[in-house]
GROMACS .gro file of C-alpha atoms in nm:
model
  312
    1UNK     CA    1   0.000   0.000   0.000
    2UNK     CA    2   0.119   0.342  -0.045
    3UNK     CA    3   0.046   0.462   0.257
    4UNK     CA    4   0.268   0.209   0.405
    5UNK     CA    5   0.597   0.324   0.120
    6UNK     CA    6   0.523   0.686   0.242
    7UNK     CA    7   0.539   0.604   0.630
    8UNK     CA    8   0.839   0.378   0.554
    9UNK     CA    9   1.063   0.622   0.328
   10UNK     CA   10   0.994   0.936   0.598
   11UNK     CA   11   1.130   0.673   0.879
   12UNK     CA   12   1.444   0.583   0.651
   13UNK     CA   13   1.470   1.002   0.630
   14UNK     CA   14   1.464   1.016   0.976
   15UNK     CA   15   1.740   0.744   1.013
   16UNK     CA   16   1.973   0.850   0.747
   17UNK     CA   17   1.954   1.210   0.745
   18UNK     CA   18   1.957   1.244   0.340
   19UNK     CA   19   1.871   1.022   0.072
   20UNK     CA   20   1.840   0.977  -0.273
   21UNK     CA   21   1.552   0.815  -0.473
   22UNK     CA   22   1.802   0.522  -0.621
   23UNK     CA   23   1.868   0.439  -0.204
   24UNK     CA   24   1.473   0.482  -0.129
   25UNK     CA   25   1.390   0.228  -0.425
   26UNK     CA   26   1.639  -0.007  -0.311
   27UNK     CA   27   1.523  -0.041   0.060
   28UNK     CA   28   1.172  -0.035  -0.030
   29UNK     CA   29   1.203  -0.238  -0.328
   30UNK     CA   30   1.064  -0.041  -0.551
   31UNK     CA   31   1.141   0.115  -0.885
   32UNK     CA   32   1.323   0.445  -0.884
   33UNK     CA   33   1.043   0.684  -0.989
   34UNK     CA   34   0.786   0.528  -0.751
   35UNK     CA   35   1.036   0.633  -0.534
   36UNK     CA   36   1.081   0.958  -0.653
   37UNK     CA   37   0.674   0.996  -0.660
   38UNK     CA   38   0.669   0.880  -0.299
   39UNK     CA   39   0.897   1.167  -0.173
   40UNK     CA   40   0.723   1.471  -0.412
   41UNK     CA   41   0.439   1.329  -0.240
   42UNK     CA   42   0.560   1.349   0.136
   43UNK     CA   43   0.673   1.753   0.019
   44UNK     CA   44   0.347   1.791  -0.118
   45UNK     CA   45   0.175   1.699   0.166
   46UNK     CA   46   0.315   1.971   0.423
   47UNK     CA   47   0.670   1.812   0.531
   48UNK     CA   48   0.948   1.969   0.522
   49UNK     CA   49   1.079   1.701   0.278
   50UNK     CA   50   1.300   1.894  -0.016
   51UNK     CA   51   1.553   1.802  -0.275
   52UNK     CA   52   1.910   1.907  -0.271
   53UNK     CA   53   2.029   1.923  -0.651
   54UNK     CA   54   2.401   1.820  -0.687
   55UNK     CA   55   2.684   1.623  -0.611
   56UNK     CA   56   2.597   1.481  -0.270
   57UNK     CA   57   2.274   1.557  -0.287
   58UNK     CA   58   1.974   1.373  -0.217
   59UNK     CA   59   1.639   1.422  -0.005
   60UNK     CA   60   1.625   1.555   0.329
   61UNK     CA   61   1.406   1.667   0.620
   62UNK     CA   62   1.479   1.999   0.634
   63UNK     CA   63   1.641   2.210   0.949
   64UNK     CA   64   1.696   1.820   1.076
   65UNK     CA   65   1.308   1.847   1.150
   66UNK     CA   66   1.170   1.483   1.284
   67UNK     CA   67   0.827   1.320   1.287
   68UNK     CA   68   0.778   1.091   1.618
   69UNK     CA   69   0.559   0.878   1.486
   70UNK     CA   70   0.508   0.671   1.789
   71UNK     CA   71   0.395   0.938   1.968
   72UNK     CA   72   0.601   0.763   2.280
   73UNK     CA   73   0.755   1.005   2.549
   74UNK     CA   74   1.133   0.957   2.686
   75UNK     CA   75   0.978   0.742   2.961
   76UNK     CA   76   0.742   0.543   2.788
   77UNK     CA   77   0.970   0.477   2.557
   78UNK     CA   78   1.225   0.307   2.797
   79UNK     CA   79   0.933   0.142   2.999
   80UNK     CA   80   0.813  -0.028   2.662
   81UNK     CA   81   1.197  -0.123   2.552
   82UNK     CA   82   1.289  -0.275   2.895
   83UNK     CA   83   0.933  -0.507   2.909
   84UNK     CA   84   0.933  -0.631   2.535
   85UNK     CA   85   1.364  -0.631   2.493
   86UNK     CA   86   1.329  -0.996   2.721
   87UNK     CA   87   1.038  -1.101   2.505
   88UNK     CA   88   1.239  -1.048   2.199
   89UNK     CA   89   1.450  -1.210   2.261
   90UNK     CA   90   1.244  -1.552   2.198
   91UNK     CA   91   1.015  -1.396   1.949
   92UNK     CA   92   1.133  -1.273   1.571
   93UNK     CA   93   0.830  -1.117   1.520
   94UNK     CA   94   0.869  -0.910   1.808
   95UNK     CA   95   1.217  -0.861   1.762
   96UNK     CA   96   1.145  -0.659   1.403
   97UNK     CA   97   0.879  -0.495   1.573
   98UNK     CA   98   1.089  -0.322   1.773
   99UNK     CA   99   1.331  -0.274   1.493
  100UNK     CA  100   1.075  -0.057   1.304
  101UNK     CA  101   0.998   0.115   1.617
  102UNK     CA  102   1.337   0.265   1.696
  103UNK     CA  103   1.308   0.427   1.323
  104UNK     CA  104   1.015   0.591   1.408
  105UNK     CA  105   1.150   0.765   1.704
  106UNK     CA  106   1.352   1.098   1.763
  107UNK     CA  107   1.688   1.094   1.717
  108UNK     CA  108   1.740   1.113   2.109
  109UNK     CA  109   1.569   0.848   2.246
  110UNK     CA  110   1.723   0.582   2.017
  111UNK     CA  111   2.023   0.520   2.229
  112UNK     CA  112   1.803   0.494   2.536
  113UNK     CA  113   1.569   0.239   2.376
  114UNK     CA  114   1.830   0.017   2.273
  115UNK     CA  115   2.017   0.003   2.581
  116UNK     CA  116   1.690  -0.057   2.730
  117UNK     CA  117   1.607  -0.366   2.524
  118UNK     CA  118   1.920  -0.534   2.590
  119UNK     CA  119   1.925  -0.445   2.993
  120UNK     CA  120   1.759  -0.711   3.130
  121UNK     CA  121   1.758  -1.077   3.056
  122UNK     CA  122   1.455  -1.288   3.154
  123UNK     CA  123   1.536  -1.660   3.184
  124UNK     CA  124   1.184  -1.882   3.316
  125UNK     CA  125   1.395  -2.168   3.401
  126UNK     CA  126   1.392  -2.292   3.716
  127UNK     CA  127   1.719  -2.413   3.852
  128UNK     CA  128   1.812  -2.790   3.769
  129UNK     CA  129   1.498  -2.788   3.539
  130UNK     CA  130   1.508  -2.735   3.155
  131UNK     CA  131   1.369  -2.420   2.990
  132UNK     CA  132   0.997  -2.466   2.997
  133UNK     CA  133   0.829  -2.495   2.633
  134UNK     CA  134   0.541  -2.279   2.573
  135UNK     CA  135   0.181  -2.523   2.554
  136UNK     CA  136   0.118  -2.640   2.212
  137UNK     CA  137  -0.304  -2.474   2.221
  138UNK     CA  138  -0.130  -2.113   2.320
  139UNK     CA  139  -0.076  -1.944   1.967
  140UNK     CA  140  -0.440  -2.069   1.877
  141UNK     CA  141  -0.567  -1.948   2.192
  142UNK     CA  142  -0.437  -1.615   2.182
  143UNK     CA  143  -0.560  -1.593   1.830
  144UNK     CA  144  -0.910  -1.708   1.958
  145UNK     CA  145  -0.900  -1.404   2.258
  146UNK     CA  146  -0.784  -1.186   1.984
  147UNK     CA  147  -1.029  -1.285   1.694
  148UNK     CA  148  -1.317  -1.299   1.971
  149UNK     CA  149  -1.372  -1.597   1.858
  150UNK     CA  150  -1.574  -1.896   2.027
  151UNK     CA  151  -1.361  -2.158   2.096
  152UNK     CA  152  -1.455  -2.611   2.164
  153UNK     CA  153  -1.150  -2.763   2.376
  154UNK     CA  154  -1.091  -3.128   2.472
  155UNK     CA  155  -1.023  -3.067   2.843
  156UNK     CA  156  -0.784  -3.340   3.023
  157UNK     CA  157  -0.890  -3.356   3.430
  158UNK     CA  158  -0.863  -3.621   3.672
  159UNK     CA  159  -0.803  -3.927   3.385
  160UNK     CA  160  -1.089  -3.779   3.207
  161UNK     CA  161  -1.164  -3.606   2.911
  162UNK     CA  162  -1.453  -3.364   2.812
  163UNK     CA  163  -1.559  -3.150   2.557
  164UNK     CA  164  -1.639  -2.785   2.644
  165UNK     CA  165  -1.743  -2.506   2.422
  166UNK     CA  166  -1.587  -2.176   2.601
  167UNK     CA  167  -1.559  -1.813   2.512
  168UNK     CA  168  -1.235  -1.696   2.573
  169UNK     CA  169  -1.172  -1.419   2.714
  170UNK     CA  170  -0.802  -1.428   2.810
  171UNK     CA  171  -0.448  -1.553   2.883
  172UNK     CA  172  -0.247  -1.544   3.229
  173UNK     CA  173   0.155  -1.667   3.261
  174UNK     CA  174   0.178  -1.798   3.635
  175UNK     CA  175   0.525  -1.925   3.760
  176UNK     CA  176   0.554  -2.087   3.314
  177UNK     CA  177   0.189  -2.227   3.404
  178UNK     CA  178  -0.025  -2.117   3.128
  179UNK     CA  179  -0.415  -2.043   3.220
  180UNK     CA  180  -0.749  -1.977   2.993
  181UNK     CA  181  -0.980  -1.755   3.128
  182UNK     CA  182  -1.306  -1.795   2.994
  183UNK     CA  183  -1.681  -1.748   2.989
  184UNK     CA  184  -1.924  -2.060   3.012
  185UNK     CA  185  -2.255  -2.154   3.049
  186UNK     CA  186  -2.169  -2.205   3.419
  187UNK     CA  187  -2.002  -1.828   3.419
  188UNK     CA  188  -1.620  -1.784   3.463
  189UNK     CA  189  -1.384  -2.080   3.408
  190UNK     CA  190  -0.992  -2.136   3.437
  191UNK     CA  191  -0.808  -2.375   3.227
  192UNK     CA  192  -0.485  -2.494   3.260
  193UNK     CA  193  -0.350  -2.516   2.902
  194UNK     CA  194  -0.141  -2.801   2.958
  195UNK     CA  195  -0.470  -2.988   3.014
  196UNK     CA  196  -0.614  -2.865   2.711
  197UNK     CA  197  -0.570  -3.177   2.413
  198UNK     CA  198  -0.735  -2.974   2.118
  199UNK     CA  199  -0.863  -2.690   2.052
  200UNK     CA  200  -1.117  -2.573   1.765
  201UNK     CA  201  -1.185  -2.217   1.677
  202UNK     CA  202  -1.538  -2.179   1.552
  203UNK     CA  203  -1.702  -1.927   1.346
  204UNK     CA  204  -1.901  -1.815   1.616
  205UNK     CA  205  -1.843  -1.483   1.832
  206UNK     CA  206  -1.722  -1.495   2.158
  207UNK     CA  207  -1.910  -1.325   2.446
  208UNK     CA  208  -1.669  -1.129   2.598
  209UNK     CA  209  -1.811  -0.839   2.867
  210UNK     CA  210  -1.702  -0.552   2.729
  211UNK     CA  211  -1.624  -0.394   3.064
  212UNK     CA  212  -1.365  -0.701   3.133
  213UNK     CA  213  -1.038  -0.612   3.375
  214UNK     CA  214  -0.841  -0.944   3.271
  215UNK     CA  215  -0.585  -0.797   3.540
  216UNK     CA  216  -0.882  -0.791   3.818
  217UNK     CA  217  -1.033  -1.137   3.663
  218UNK     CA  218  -0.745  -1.307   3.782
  219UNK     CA  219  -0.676  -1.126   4.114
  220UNK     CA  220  -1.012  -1.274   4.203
  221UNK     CA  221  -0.905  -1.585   4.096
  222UNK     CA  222  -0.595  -1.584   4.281
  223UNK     CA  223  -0.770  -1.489   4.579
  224UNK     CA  224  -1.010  -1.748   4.576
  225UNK     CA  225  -0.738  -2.038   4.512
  226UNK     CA  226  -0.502  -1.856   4.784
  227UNK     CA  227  -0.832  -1.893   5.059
  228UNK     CA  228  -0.854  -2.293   4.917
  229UNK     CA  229  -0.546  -2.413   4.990
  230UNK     CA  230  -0.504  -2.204   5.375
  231UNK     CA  231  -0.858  -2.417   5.407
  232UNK     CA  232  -0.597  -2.614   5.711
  233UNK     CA  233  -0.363  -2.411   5.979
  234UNK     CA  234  -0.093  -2.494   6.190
  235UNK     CA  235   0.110  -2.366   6.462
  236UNK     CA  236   0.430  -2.448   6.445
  237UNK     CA  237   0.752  -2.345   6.638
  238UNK     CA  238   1.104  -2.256   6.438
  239UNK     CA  239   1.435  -2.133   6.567
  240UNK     CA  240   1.477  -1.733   6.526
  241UNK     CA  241   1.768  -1.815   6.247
  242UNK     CA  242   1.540  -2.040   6.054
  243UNK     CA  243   1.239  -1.870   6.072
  244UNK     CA  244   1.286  -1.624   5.807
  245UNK     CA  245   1.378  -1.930   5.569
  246UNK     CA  246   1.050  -2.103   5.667
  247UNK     CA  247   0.885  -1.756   5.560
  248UNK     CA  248   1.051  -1.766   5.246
  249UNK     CA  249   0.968  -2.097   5.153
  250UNK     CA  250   0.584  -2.110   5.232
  251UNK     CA  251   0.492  -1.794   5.096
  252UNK     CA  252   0.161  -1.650   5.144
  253UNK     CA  253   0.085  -2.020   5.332
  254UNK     CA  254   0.325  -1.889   5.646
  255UNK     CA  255   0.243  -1.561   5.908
  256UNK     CA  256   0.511  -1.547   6.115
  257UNK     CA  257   0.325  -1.452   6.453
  258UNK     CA  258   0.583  -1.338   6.665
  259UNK     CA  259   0.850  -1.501   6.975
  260UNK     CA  260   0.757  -1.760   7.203
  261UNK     CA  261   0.892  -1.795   7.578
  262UNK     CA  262   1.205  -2.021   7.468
  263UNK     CA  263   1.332  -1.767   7.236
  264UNK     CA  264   1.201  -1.998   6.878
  265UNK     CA  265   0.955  -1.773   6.689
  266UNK     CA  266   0.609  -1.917   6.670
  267UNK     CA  267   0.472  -1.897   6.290
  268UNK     CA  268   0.153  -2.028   6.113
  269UNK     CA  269   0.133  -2.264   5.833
  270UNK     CA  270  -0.166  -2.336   5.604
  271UNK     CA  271  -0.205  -2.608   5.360
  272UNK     CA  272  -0.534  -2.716   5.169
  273UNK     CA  273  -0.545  -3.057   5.357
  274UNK     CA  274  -0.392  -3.186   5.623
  275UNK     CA  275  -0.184  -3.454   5.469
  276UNK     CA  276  -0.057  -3.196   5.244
  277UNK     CA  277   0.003  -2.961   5.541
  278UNK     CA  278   0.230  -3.226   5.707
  279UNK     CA  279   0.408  -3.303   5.410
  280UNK     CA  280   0.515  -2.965   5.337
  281UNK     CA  281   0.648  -2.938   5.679
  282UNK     CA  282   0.816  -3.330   5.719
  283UNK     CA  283   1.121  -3.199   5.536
  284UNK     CA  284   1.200  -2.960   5.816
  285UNK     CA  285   1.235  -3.285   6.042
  286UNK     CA  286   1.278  -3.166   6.394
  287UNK     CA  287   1.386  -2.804   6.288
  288UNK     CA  288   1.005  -2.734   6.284
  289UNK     CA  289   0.806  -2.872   6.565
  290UNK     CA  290   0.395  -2.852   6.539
  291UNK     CA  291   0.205  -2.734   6.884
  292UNK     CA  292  -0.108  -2.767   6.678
  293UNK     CA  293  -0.394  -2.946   6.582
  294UNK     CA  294  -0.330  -3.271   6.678
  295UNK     CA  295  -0.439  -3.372   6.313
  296UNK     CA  296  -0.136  -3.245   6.147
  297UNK     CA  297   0.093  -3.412   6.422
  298UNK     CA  298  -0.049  -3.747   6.351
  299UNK     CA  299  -0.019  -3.700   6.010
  300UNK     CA  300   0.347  -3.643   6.084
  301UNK     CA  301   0.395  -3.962   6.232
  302UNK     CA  302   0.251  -4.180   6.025
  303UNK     CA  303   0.480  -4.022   5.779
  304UNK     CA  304   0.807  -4.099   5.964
  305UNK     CA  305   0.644  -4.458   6.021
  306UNK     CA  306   0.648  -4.472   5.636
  307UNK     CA  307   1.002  -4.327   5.555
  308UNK     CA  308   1.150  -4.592   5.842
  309UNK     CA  309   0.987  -4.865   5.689
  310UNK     CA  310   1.055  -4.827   5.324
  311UNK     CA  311   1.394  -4.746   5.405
  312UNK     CA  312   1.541  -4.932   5.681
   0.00000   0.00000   0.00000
C-alpha cells in the first residue's frame, strides 16, 4: 500500500539524514520513480521534505526536522523497551517490531531504547529444570482471545476427558503455568492449558463483557485459590535463624506470629489438607516442631512410620 511506502521512506529520512531516490527504491524495493513519486508526495503533503540538486545531494528533512511517529515520550519509551527487549528475545516477530519502532523515534531516544532492550535478561527456568516450552493450544488461543472468537477444547482432568465449548476471554503466565480464562454456560472458568488436548476455533463470536479487567479477573481468581489451599492451619515453632527461611519458603501459606517464651519464633502454616500440610512441613524434620492441631501431628507420624519402613 502506499500509505505504508510513504510512512516507511519518511522513517528511513529520519534514520539516514539524506537520501536519494536510487537508495529509497532499493530499501523499499521499488522502482526508482515510484520512489521519486513517494517523496514529491511526502513535500506535497506539508513536510518539510526537499531536494538538494548536486553532487551529494539527495532528499532531506529539512532544518533536521523529525516526525515521532510513535507518539512515545522519553519514559514510555524506555518502559516499553525494557518489558518487550526480554520477550524479543524468543520472538522474531517481536524482535522486528521493535526494529521498526526505533526508526520511528527521535533521534534522542534511540540510544536509550536500545540500551533498554538489551538491559535485562529474563530466563523462566527454574534451577536444575530445563527451559519450559510454551503449551502447544497457546498461539491458537491467543488468536481465539484476539479474533473474539468462540472456541470447543478437549479438556484433560482427573483421567478424564470432556468437551467444552468456552468463550475466551483471556491468557495469564503464572510461575511458566499457562491459564485460559473464559466465559461458560456455568459463568467464569480457568483452564490450565497443559490440560487442554485440542482446541477448535469456531465461526461463532465470543461473548466477551465488554467492561472485562483481565488484570482484576485473575486477582479474584488468585484470591479465591489462595483462601482454598489455607482451608488447614498450623502452629508451628522454628528457631529465630530459621524462621525467616520457613517464611521464604511457604509464601503466602506462612504468618510469622511473633516469639515464644524459649526464644524460637512461633509462625503459622496453612495447607489445603492436612496430609498436604504435614508433608510440606516433614522436610523440616525436627527443625520445625507442630504445637497444633493434633491432626497435622499425627499425620506427621505416620509419615516418619512410612520413611523408616521403606527405608530401613
Amino acid at each position: 500500500m502506499r500509505a505504508d511506502r510513504l510512512v516507511a521512506t519518511l522513517l528511513l529520512m529520519q534514520a539516514r539524514g539524506r537520501v536519494t531516490a536510487a537508495q529509497v527504491a532499493a530499501e523499499l524495493e521499488v522502482s526508482v520513480a515510484t520512489a521519486r513519486r513517494d517523496l514529491e508526495a511526502l513535500s506535497a503533503a506539508g513536510i518539510p521534505v526537499y531536494p538538494q540538486a548536486g553532487r551529494g545531494g539527495g532528499w532531506s528533512l529539512i532544518g533536521g526536522a523529525r516526525t515521532d511517529l510513535s507518539g512515545l515520550t522519553a519514559g514510555e519509551t524506555r518502559a516499553l523497551f525494557l518489558l518487550a527487549g526480554p520477550a524479543a528475545q524468543a520472538a522474531p516477530e517481536l524482535k522486528s517490531a521493535l526494529r521498526k519502532l526505533v526508526r520511528a523515534l527521535p533521534q534522542t531516544f534511540r540510544a536509550d531504547a536500545a540500551a533498554a532492550a538489551d538491559a535485562v535478561v529474563v530466563d523462566p527456568a527454574r534451577w536444575g529444570r530445563p527451559d519450559p516450552e510454551p503449551p502447544a493450544t497457546l498461539e491458537i488461543l491467543q488468536r481465539a482471545v484476539v479474533d473474539r472468537r468462540r472456541v470447543r477444547i478437549d479438556y484433560l482432568r482427573s483421567g478424564q476427558c470432556t468437551t467444552r465449548t468456552v468463550d475466551p476471554w483471556g491468557l495469564v503466565e503464572k510461575e511458566t503455568v499457562w491459564y485460559l480464562i473464559a466465559g461458560t454456560d456455568r459463568g467464569r472458568r480457568t483452564f490450565r492449558l497443559d490440560r487442554i488436548v485440542e482446541v477448535a476455533v469456531l465461526d461463532d463470536t465470543a461473548d466477551r463483557p465488554e467492561d472485562l479487567d483481565l488484570q482484576q479477573q485473575w486477582a479474584e481468581i488468585v484470591t479465591r485459590m489462595e483462601q482454598r489451599r489455607a482451608a488447614v492451619a498450623a502452629t508451628v515453632l522454628v528457631s529465630a535463624a530459621l524462621a525467616p527461611i520457613l517464611d521464604d519458603q511457604q509464601g503466602r501459606n506462612c504468618t510469622l506470629l511473633g516469639p515464644a517464651d524459649d526464644g524460637r519464633v512461633r509462625a503459622s502454616i496453612t495447607a489445603d489438607t492436612t496430609k498436604m500440610l504435614a508433608r510440606q512441613l516433614a522436610g523440616w524434620a525436627g527443625d520445625v516442631e507442630v504445637v497444633e492441631p493434633a491432626e497435622v501431628r499425627a499425620e506427621l507420624v505416620a509419615l516418619g512410620t512410612e520413611l523408616v519402613r521403606a527405608n530401613s
